[in-house]
Amino acid sequence: MPRVLNAIVAVCPDRGIGNKGNLPWHPIRLSKEFAHFRKMTATPSVKGKQNVVIMGKKTWYSIPEKNRPLSNRINIVLSRECKVPPAGAHYLASDFSSALRLIDTELADQADQVWVIGGSSLYKEMMGSTGMRRLFVTQILKQFECDTFLPEISLDKYRLLPEFPDVPQELQEENGIQYRFKVYESIQE
Ligand SMILES: NC(=O)c1ccc[n+]([C@@H]2O[C@H](COP(=O)([O-])OP(=O)(O)OC[C@H]3O[C@@H](n4cnc5c(N)ncnc54)[C@H](OP(=O)(O)O)[C@@H]3O)[C@@H](O)[C@H]2O)c1
């Protein structure tokens, strides 16, 4: 059966996702938002397997060193330049399709869900790829300065789901910042 691809991202109103190598709201911490990220990406649907997180090199280095690799998940870092995985990363892939191939071959027995966790070009490639895709978007309702952006989610290609298991529907607030969790699913052609 073809694999579902998931992406998870937190975005400002202008679709900004990062600034100067960090989250736009840094140094403010959104702990409950981070817990949501961890729960969604680290919880496999099959006992005994692990989910996979795929990320670009800058996203890898944006994770504090003490939190790398992301625990209980197989961490794949994408880079065209690196010859070996960055210290702590489990696997290196030279492009997105190589990462997916690695998951379907060498990692097939141990890998469960696949989660794309950034950055910009990787989200774009995942969102434009074929097959079933889900986008788990945290809509941050406050604008911060941003230099890295999420491509527009085309409502011709994605529909907003009315609800999704384990995703709270009510308005969230931490440190004076309000946000909402949204889930989009690709419309099958
Ligand atoms: N708000 C959120 O949810 C969220 C999520 C993730 C990241 N971020 C933020 O976004 C920023 C980082 O994202 P970014 O877009 O600047 O960078 P990025 O995609 O994380 O990393 C870019 C680098 O990754 C490698 N890469 C990316 N796509 C690749 C591909 N398809 N094939 C091979 N290599 C690939 C390349 O490395 P080489 O140059 O080595 O080839 C590229 O220079 C940070 O500010 C971070 O905090 C925010």
PDB file of C-alpha atoms and ligand atoms in Angstrom:
ATOM      1  CA  MET A   1       0.000   0.000   0.000  1.00  0.00           C
ATOM      2  CA  PRO A   2       1.407   3.460  -0.841  1.00  0.00           C
ATOM      3  CA  ARG A   3       2.664   5.350   2.158  1.00  0.00           C
ATOM      4  CA  VAL A   4       0.903   8.437   3.568  1.00  0.00           C
ATOM      5  CA  LEU A   5       3.296  11.362   3.817  1.00  0.00           C
ATOM      6  CA  ASN A   6       2.791  13.727   6.751  1.00  0.00           C
ATOM      7  CA  ALA A   7       4.214  17.199   7.239  1.00  0.00           C
ATOM      8  CA  ILE A   8       4.059  19.212  10.436  1.00  0.00           C
ATOM      9  CA  VAL A   9       4.722  22.930  10.679  1.00  0.00           C
ATOM     10  CA  ALA A  10       3.926  25.993  12.776  1.00  0.00           C
ATOM     11  CA  VAL A  11       3.270  29.127  10.734  1.00  0.00           C
ATOM     12  CA  CYS A  12       2.825  32.827  11.318  1.00  0.00           C
ATOM     13  CA  PRO A  13      -0.011  34.711   9.569  1.00  0.00           C
ATOM     14  CA  ASP A  14       2.338  35.588   6.652  1.00  0.00           C
ATOM     15  CA  ARG A  15       3.285  31.876   6.361  1.00  0.00           C
ATOM     16  CA  GLY A  16       6.639  32.554   8.004  1.00  0.00           C
ATOM     17  CA  ILE A  17       8.188  29.504   9.692  1.00  0.00           C
ATOM     18  CA  GLY A  18      11.674  30.619  10.633  1.00  0.00           C
ATOM     19  CA  ASN A  19      13.946  33.553  11.321  1.00  0.00           C
ATOM     20  CA  LYS A  20      17.740  33.595  11.535  1.00  0.00           C
ATOM     21  CA  GLY A  21      17.940  29.809  11.857  1.00  0.00           C
ATOM     22  CA  ASN A  22      15.371  29.610  14.616  1.00  0.00           C
ATOM     23  CA  LEU A  23      11.618  29.661  15.107  1.00  0.00           C
ATOM     24  CA  PRO A  24      10.153  33.136  14.523  1.00  0.00           C
ATOM     25  CA  TRP A  25       8.915  33.416  18.122  1.00  0.00           C
ATOM     26  CA  HIS A  26      12.309  32.449  19.628  1.00  0.00           C
ATOM     27  CA  PRO A  27      13.182  32.837  22.502  1.00  0.00           C
ATOM     28  CA  ILE A  28       9.522  32.479  23.525  1.00  0.00           C
ATOM     29  CA  ARG A  29       8.766  28.788  24.079  1.00  0.00           C
ATOM     30  CA  LEU A  30       5.441  27.262  23.111  1.00  0.00           C
ATOM     31  CA  SER A  31       5.712  24.126  25.264  1.00  0.00           C
ATOM     32  CA  LYS A  32       2.256  22.728  24.532  1.00  0.00           C
ATOM     33  CA  GLU A  33       2.786  23.294  20.824  1.00  0.00           C
ATOM     34  CA  PHE A  34       6.096  21.452  21.062  1.00  0.00           C
ATOM     35  CA  ALA A  35       4.396  18.634  22.993  1.00  0.00           C
ATOM     36  CA  HIS A  36       1.866  18.369  20.143  1.00  0.00           C
ATOM     37  CA  PHE A  37       4.750  18.113  17.643  1.00  0.00           C
ATOM     38  CA  ARG A  38       6.384  15.408  19.741  1.00  0.00           C
ATOM     39  CA  LYS A  39       3.176  13.444  20.238  1.00  0.00           C
ATOM     40  CA  MET A  40       2.226  13.500  16.577  1.00  0.00           C
ATOM     41  CA  THR A  41       5.680  12.680  15.202  1.00  0.00           C
ATOM     42  CA  ALA A  42       6.870  10.222  17.861  1.00  0.00           C
ATOM     43  CA  THR A  43       3.774   8.047  18.275  1.00  0.00           C
ATOM     44  CA  PRO A  44       3.816   5.105  15.877  1.00  0.00           C
ATOM     45  CA  SER A  45       0.560   3.403  14.912  1.00  0.00           C
ATOM     46  CA  VAL A  46       2.249   0.004  14.957  1.00  0.00           C
ATOM     47  CA  LYS A  47       3.792  -1.359  18.154  1.00  0.00           C
ATOM     48  CA  GLY A  48       7.491  -2.136  17.832  1.00  0.00           C
ATOM     49  CA  LYS A  49       8.057   0.295  14.954  1.00  0.00           C
ATOM     50  CA  GLN A  50       9.309   3.888  14.962  1.00  0.00           C
ATOM     51  CA  ASN A  51       8.223   6.900  12.974  1.00  0.00           C
ATOM     52  CA  VAL A  52      10.666   8.631  10.660  1.00  0.00           C
ATOM     53  CA  VAL A  53      11.358  12.368  10.621  1.00  0.00           C
ATOM     54  CA  ILE A  54      12.888  13.839   7.466  1.00  0.00           C
ATOM     55  CA  MET A  55      14.428  17.298   7.636  1.00  0.00           C
ATOM     56  CA  GLY A  56      16.776  19.647   5.825  1.00  0.00           C
ATOM     57  CA  LYS A  57      20.223  20.361   7.257  1.00  0.00           C
ATOM     58  CA  LYS A  58      19.340  23.799   8.650  1.00  0.00           C
ATOM     59  CA  THR A  59      16.316  22.395  10.458  1.00  0.00           C
ATOM     60  CA  TRP A  60      18.565  19.717  11.996  1.00  0.00           C
ATOM     61  CA  TYR A  61      20.935  22.395  13.296  1.00  0.00           C
ATOM     62  CA  SER A  62      18.004  24.516  14.524  1.00  0.00           C
ATOM     63  CA  ILE A  63      17.224  21.755  17.046  1.00  0.00           C
ATOM     64  CA  PRO A  64      19.161  22.341  20.298  1.00  0.00           C
ATOM     65  CA  GLU A  65      22.103  19.902  20.392  1.00  0.00           C
ATOM     66  CA  LYS A  66      20.827  18.243  23.577  1.00  0.00           C
ATOM     67  CA  ASN A  67      17.578  17.351  21.785  1.00  0.00           C
ATOM     68  CA  ARG A  68      19.268  15.821  18.718  1.00  0.00           C
ATOM     69  CA  PRO A  69      18.442  13.309  17.382  1.00  0.00           C
ATOM     70  CA  LEU A  70      14.719  13.674  18.061  1.00  0.00           C
ATOM     71  CA  SER A  71      14.059  10.786  20.447  1.00  0.00           C
ATOM     72  CA  ASN A  72      12.097   7.648  19.572  1.00  0.00           C
ATOM     73  CA  ARG A  73      12.137   8.620  15.911  1.00  0.00           C
ATOM     74  CA  ILE A  74      14.434   7.671  13.039  1.00  0.00           C
ATOM     75  CA  ASN A  75      16.100  10.952  12.042  1.00  0.00           C
ATOM     76  CA  ILE A  76      16.970  11.404   8.350  1.00  0.00           C
ATOM     77  CA  VAL A  77      18.785  14.600   7.362  1.00  0.00           C
ATOM     78  CA  LEU A  78      18.862  15.824   3.765  1.00  0.00           C
ATOM     79  CA  SER A  79      21.942  17.455   2.320  1.00  0.00           C
ATOM     80  CA  ARG A  80      23.601  17.554  -1.067  1.00  0.00           C
ATOM     81  CA  GLU A  81      26.904  18.636   0.485  1.00  0.00           C
ATOM     82  CA  CYS A  82      27.370  16.343   3.509  1.00  0.00           C
ATOM     83  CA  LYS A  83      29.152  13.056   2.886  1.00  0.00           C
ATOM     84  CA  VAL A  84      28.259  11.540   6.248  1.00  0.00           C
ATOM     85  CA  PRO A  85      25.254  12.204   8.502  1.00  0.00           C
ATOM     86  CA  PRO A  86      25.707  15.205  10.842  1.00  0.00           C
ATOM     87  CA  ALA A  87      26.823  13.996  14.301  1.00  0.00           C
ATOM     88  CA  GLY A  88      23.853  12.359  16.019  1.00  0.00           C
ATOM     89  CA  ALA A  89      21.675  11.950  12.917  1.00  0.00           C
ATOM     90  CA  HIS A  90      20.764   8.378  11.999  1.00  0.00           C
ATOM     91  CA  TYR A  91      20.780   8.690   8.207  1.00  0.00           C
ATOM     92  CA  LEU A  92      21.781  11.108   5.487  1.00  0.00           C
ATOM     93  CA  ALA A  93      20.022  11.318   2.118  1.00  0.00           C
ATOM     94  CA  SER A  94      21.008  13.449  -0.860  1.00  0.00           C
ATOM     95  CA  ASP A  95      17.420  14.165  -1.890  1.00  0.00           C
ATOM     96  CA  PHE A  96      13.810  13.567  -0.870  1.00  0.00           C
ATOM     97  CA  SER A  97      13.218  10.568  -3.126  1.00  0.00           C
ATOM     98  CA  SER A  98      16.391   8.876  -1.843  1.00  0.00           C
ATOM     99  CA  ALA A  99      15.079   9.348   1.703  1.00  0.00           C
ATOM    100  CA  LEU A 100      11.747   7.745   0.749  1.00  0.00           C
ATOM    101  CA  ARG A 101      13.604   4.909  -0.993  1.00  0.00           C
ATOM    102  CA  LEU A 102      15.714   4.325   2.112  1.00  0.00           C
ATOM    103  CA  ILE A 103      12.492   4.075   4.168  1.00  0.00           C
ATOM    104  CA  ASP A 104      10.951   1.598   1.737  1.00  0.00           C
ATOM    105  CA  THR A 105      14.055  -0.617   1.550  1.00  0.00           C
ATOM    106  CA  GLU A 106      16.597  -0.675   4.381  1.00  0.00           C
ATOM    107  CA  LEU A 107      14.153   0.736   6.943  1.00  0.00           C
ATOM    108  CA  ALA A 108      11.003  -1.023   5.727  1.00  0.00           C
ATOM    109  CA  ASP A 109      10.768  -3.401   8.692  1.00  0.00           C
ATOM    110  CA  GLN A 110      11.295  -0.773  11.377  1.00  0.00           C
ATOM    111  CA  ALA A 111       9.713   2.394   9.920  1.00  0.00           C
ATOM    112  CA  ASP A 112       6.096   3.369  10.518  1.00  0.00           C
ATOM    113  CA  GLN A 113       4.801   6.885   9.763  1.00  0.00           C
ATOM    114  CA  VAL A 114       6.841   9.347   7.723  1.00  0.00           C
ATOM    115  CA  TRP A 115       6.950  12.954   8.908  1.00  0.00           C
ATOM    116  CA  VAL A 116       8.485  15.851   6.979  1.00  0.00           C
ATOM    117  CA  ILE A 117       9.503  18.453   9.553  1.00  0.00           C
ATOM    118  CA  GLY A 118      11.018  21.235   7.403  1.00  0.00           C
ATOM    119  CA  GLY A 119      12.345  23.426   6.076  1.00  0.00           C
ATOM    120  CA  SER A 120      10.901  25.418   3.276  1.00  0.00           C
ATOM    121  CA  SER A 121      11.981  23.525   0.143  1.00  0.00           C
ATOM    122  CA  LEU A 122      11.245  20.163   1.696  1.00  0.00           C
ATOM    123  CA  TYR A 123       7.699  21.226   2.596  1.00  0.00           C
ATOM    124  CA  LYS A 124       7.294  22.463  -0.973  1.00  0.00           C
ATOM    125  CA  GLU A 125       8.485  19.174  -2.448  1.00  0.00           C
ATOM    126  CA  MET A 126       6.332  17.094  -0.105  1.00  0.00           C
ATOM    127  CA  MET A 127       3.239  19.244  -0.700  1.00  0.00           C
ATOM    128  CA  GLY A 128       3.671  18.957  -4.473  1.00  0.00           C
ATOM    129  CA  SER A 129       4.343  15.214  -4.494  1.00  0.00           C
ATOM    130  CA  THR A 130       1.822  12.575  -5.505  1.00  0.00           C
ATOM    131  CA  GLY A 131      -0.117  10.265  -3.216  1.00  0.00           C
ATOM    132  CA  MET A 132      -1.891  10.752   0.082  1.00  0.00           C
ATOM    133  CA  ARG A 133      -0.480  13.647   2.097  1.00  0.00           C
ATOM    134  CA  ARG A 134      -1.518  15.245   5.358  1.00  0.00           C
ATOM    135  CA  LEU A 135      -0.402  18.643   6.583  1.00  0.00           C
ATOM    136  CA  PHE A 136      -0.514  19.278  10.329  1.00  0.00           C
ATOM    137  CA  VAL A 137      -0.390  23.037  10.585  1.00  0.00           C
ATOM    138  CA  THR A 138      -0.228  25.120  13.746  1.00  0.00           C
ATOM    139  CA  GLN A 139      -1.603  28.493  12.822  1.00  0.00           C
ATOM    140  CA  ILE A 140       0.170  31.011  15.047  1.00  0.00           C
ATOM    141  CA  LEU A 141      -2.133  34.002  15.316  1.00  0.00           C
ATOM    142  CA  LYS A 142       0.605  36.547  16.005  1.00  0.00           C
ATOM    143  CA  GLN A 143       3.088  37.909  13.491  1.00  0.00           C
ATOM    144  CA  PHE A 144       6.844  37.734  14.148  1.00  0.00           C
ATOM    145  CA  GLU A 145       9.733  38.641  11.883  1.00  0.00           C
ATOM    146  CA  CYS A 146      10.362  35.782   9.436  1.00  0.00           C
ATOM    147  CA  ASP A 147      12.913  34.995   6.718  1.00  0.00           C
ATOM    148  CA  THR A 148      11.752  31.453   5.825  1.00  0.00           C
ATOM    149  CA  PHE A 149       8.276  30.613   4.564  1.00  0.00           C
ATOM    150  CA  LEU A 150       5.822  27.781   3.921  1.00  0.00           C
ATOM    151  CA  PRO A 151       4.442  27.620   0.371  1.00  0.00           C
ATOM    152  CA  GLU A 152       0.750  28.442   0.055  1.00  0.00           C
ATOM    153  CA  ILE A 153      -1.566  25.497   0.755  1.00  0.00           C
ATOM    154  CA  SER A 154      -3.696  25.262  -2.380  1.00  0.00           C
ATOM    155  CA  LEU A 155      -7.326  24.542  -1.546  1.00  0.00           C
ATOM    156  CA  ASP A 156      -7.636  22.955  -5.001  1.00  0.00           C
ATOM    157  CA  LYS A 157      -5.237  20.283  -3.790  1.00  0.00           C
ATOM    158  CA  TYR A 158      -5.882  20.124  -0.040  1.00  0.00           C
ATOM    159  CA  ARG A 159      -9.016  20.172   2.063  1.00  0.00           C
ATOM    160  CA  LEU A 160      -9.221  21.241   5.677  1.00  0.00           C
ATOM    161  CA  LEU A 161     -10.423  18.334   7.820  1.00  0.00           C
ATOM    162  CA  PRO A 162     -13.206  19.152  10.313  1.00  0.00           C
ATOM    163  CA  GLU A 163     -11.370  17.127  13.002  1.00  0.00           C
ATOM    164  CA  PHE A 164      -8.544  14.661  13.450  1.00  0.00           C
ATOM    165  CA  PRO A 165      -7.822  12.189  16.294  1.00  0.00           C
ATOM    166  CA  ASP A 166      -5.607  13.658  19.040  1.00  0.00           C
ATOM    167  CA  VAL A 167      -5.617  17.139  17.501  1.00  0.00           C
ATOM    168  CA  PRO A 168      -7.354  19.658  19.811  1.00  0.00           C
ATOM    169  CA  GLN A 169      -9.891  21.873  18.050  1.00  0.00           C
ATOM    170  CA  GLU A 170     -10.134  24.674  20.565  1.00  0.00           C
ATOM    171  CA  LEU A 171      -8.100  27.877  20.474  1.00  0.00           C
ATOM    172  CA  GLN A 172      -4.762  27.470  22.304  1.00  0.00           C
ATOM    173  CA  GLU A 173      -2.819  30.150  24.172  1.00  0.00           C
ATOM    174  CA  GLU A 174       0.668  30.173  25.701  1.00  0.00           C
ATOM    175  CA  ASN A 175       2.762  33.125  26.797  1.00  0.00           C
ATOM    176  CA  GLY A 176       0.163  35.486  25.344  1.00  0.00           C
ATOM    177  CA  ILE A 177       0.377  33.830  21.896  1.00  0.00           C
ATOM    178  CA  GLN A 178      -2.789  32.303  20.503  1.00  0.00           C
ATOM    179  CA  TYR A 179      -2.731  29.463  17.980  1.00  0.00           C
ATOM    180  CA  ARG A 180      -4.893  26.742  16.424  1.00  0.00           C
ATOM    181  CA  PHE A 181      -4.128  23.261  15.172  1.00  0.00           C
ATOM    182  CA  LYS A 182      -5.345  22.496  11.650  1.00  0.00           C
ATOM    183  CA  VAL A 183      -5.102  19.352   9.544  1.00  0.00           C
ATOM    184  CA  TYR A 184      -5.265  19.334   5.743  1.00  0.00           C
ATOM    185  CA  GLU A 185      -5.499  16.261   3.560  1.00  0.00           C
ATOM    186  CA  SER A 186      -4.667  15.979  -0.115  1.00  0.00           C
ATOM    187  CA  ILE A 187      -7.637  15.699  -2.455  1.00  0.00           C
ATOM    188  CA  GLN A 188      -7.245  12.521  -4.457  1.00  0.00           C
ATOM    189  CA  GLU A 189      -7.331  13.177  -8.214  1.00  0.00           C
TER     190      GLU A 189
HETATM  191  N1  LIG B   1       7.956  26.653  12.148  1.00  0.00           N
HETATM  192  C1  LIG B   1       8.251  25.392  11.903  1.00  0.00           C
HETATM  193  O1  LIG B   1       7.431  24.497  12.093  1.00  0.00           O
HETATM  194  C2  LIG B   1       9.618  25.047  11.396  1.00  0.00           C
HETATM  195  C3  LIG B   1       9.921  23.746  10.983  1.00  0.00           C
HETATM  196  C4  LIG B   1      11.183  23.487  10.485  1.00  0.00           C
HETATM  197  C5  LIG B   1      12.122  24.502  10.379  1.00  0.00           C
HETATM  198  N2  LIG B   1      11.793  25.751  10.780  1.00  0.00           N
HETATM  199  C6  LIG B   1      12.727  26.867  10.633  1.00  0.00           C
HETATM  200  O2  LIG B   1      13.083  26.955   9.261  1.00  0.00           O
HETATM  201  C7  LIG B   1      14.466  27.326   9.155  1.00  0.00           C
HETATM  202  C8  LIG B   1      15.222  26.219   8.440  1.00  0.00           C
HETATM  203  O3  LIG B   1      14.592  25.888   7.228  1.00  0.00           O
HETATM  204  P1  LIG B   1      15.247  26.239   5.791  1.00  0.00           P
HETATM  205  O4  LIG B   1      14.167  26.145   4.788  1.00  0.00           O
HETATM  206  O5  LIG B   1      16.008  27.509   5.896  1.00  0.00           O
HETATM  207  O6  LIG B   1      16.333  25.092   5.641  1.00  0.00           O
HETATM  208  P2  LIG B   1      16.256  23.490   5.597  1.00  0.00           P
HETATM  209  O7  LIG B   1      15.378  23.032   4.506  1.00  0.00           O
HETATM  210  O8  LIG B   1      16.040  22.942   6.948  1.00  0.00           O
HETATM  211  O9  LIG B   1      17.779  23.189   5.231  1.00  0.00           O
HETATM  212  C9  LIG B   1      18.289  23.602   3.987  1.00  0.00           C
HETATM  213  C10 LIG B   1      19.415  22.685   3.624  1.00  0.00           C
HETATM  214  O10 LIG B   1      18.992  21.327   3.718  1.00  0.00           O
HETATM  215  C11 LIG B   1      19.415  20.599   2.602  1.00  0.00           C
HETATM  216  N3  LIG B   1      18.244  20.243   1.819  1.00  0.00           N
HETATM  217  C12 LIG B   1      16.978  20.778   1.911  1.00  0.00           C
HETATM  218  N4  LIG B   1      16.164  20.186   1.028  1.00  0.00           N
HETATM  219  C13 LIG B   1      16.908  19.256   0.395  1.00  0.00           C
HETATM  220  C14 LIG B   1      16.629  18.313  -0.633  1.00  0.00           C
HETATM  221  N5  LIG B   1      15.395  18.195  -1.174  1.00  0.00           N
HETATM  222  N6  LIG B   1      17.637  17.507  -1.067  1.00  0.00           N
HETATM  223  C15 LIG B   1      18.873  17.611  -0.514  1.00  0.00           C
HETATM  224  N7  LIG B   1      19.210  18.484   0.441  1.00  0.00           N
HETATM  225  C16 LIG B   1      18.234  19.290   0.890  1.00  0.00           C
HETATM  226  C17 LIG B   1      20.386  21.483   1.866  1.00  0.00           C
HETATM  227  O11 LIG B   1      21.644  21.251   2.528  1.00  0.00           O
HETATM  228  P3  LIG B   1      23.067  21.384   1.768  1.00  0.00           P
HETATM  229  O12 LIG B   1      23.279  22.863   1.602  1.00  0.00           O
HETATM  230  O13 LIG B   1      24.020  20.730   2.693  1.00  0.00           O
HETATM  231  O14 LIG B   1      22.907  20.665   0.462  1.00  0.00           O
HETATM  232  C18 LIG B   1      19.870  22.873   2.182  1.00  0.00           C
HETATM  233  O15 LIG B   1      20.852  23.892   2.084  1.00  0.00           O
HETATM  234  C19 LIG B   1      14.943  27.570  10.577  1.00  0.00           C
HETATM  235  O16 LIG B   1      14.740  28.928  10.882  1.00  0.00           O
HETATM  236  C20 LIG B   1      14.016  26.693  11.391  1.00  0.00           C
HETATM  237  O17 LIG B   1      13.890  27.150  12.730  1.00  0.00           O
HETATM  238  C21 LIG B   1      10.569  26.038  11.271  1.00  0.00           C
END
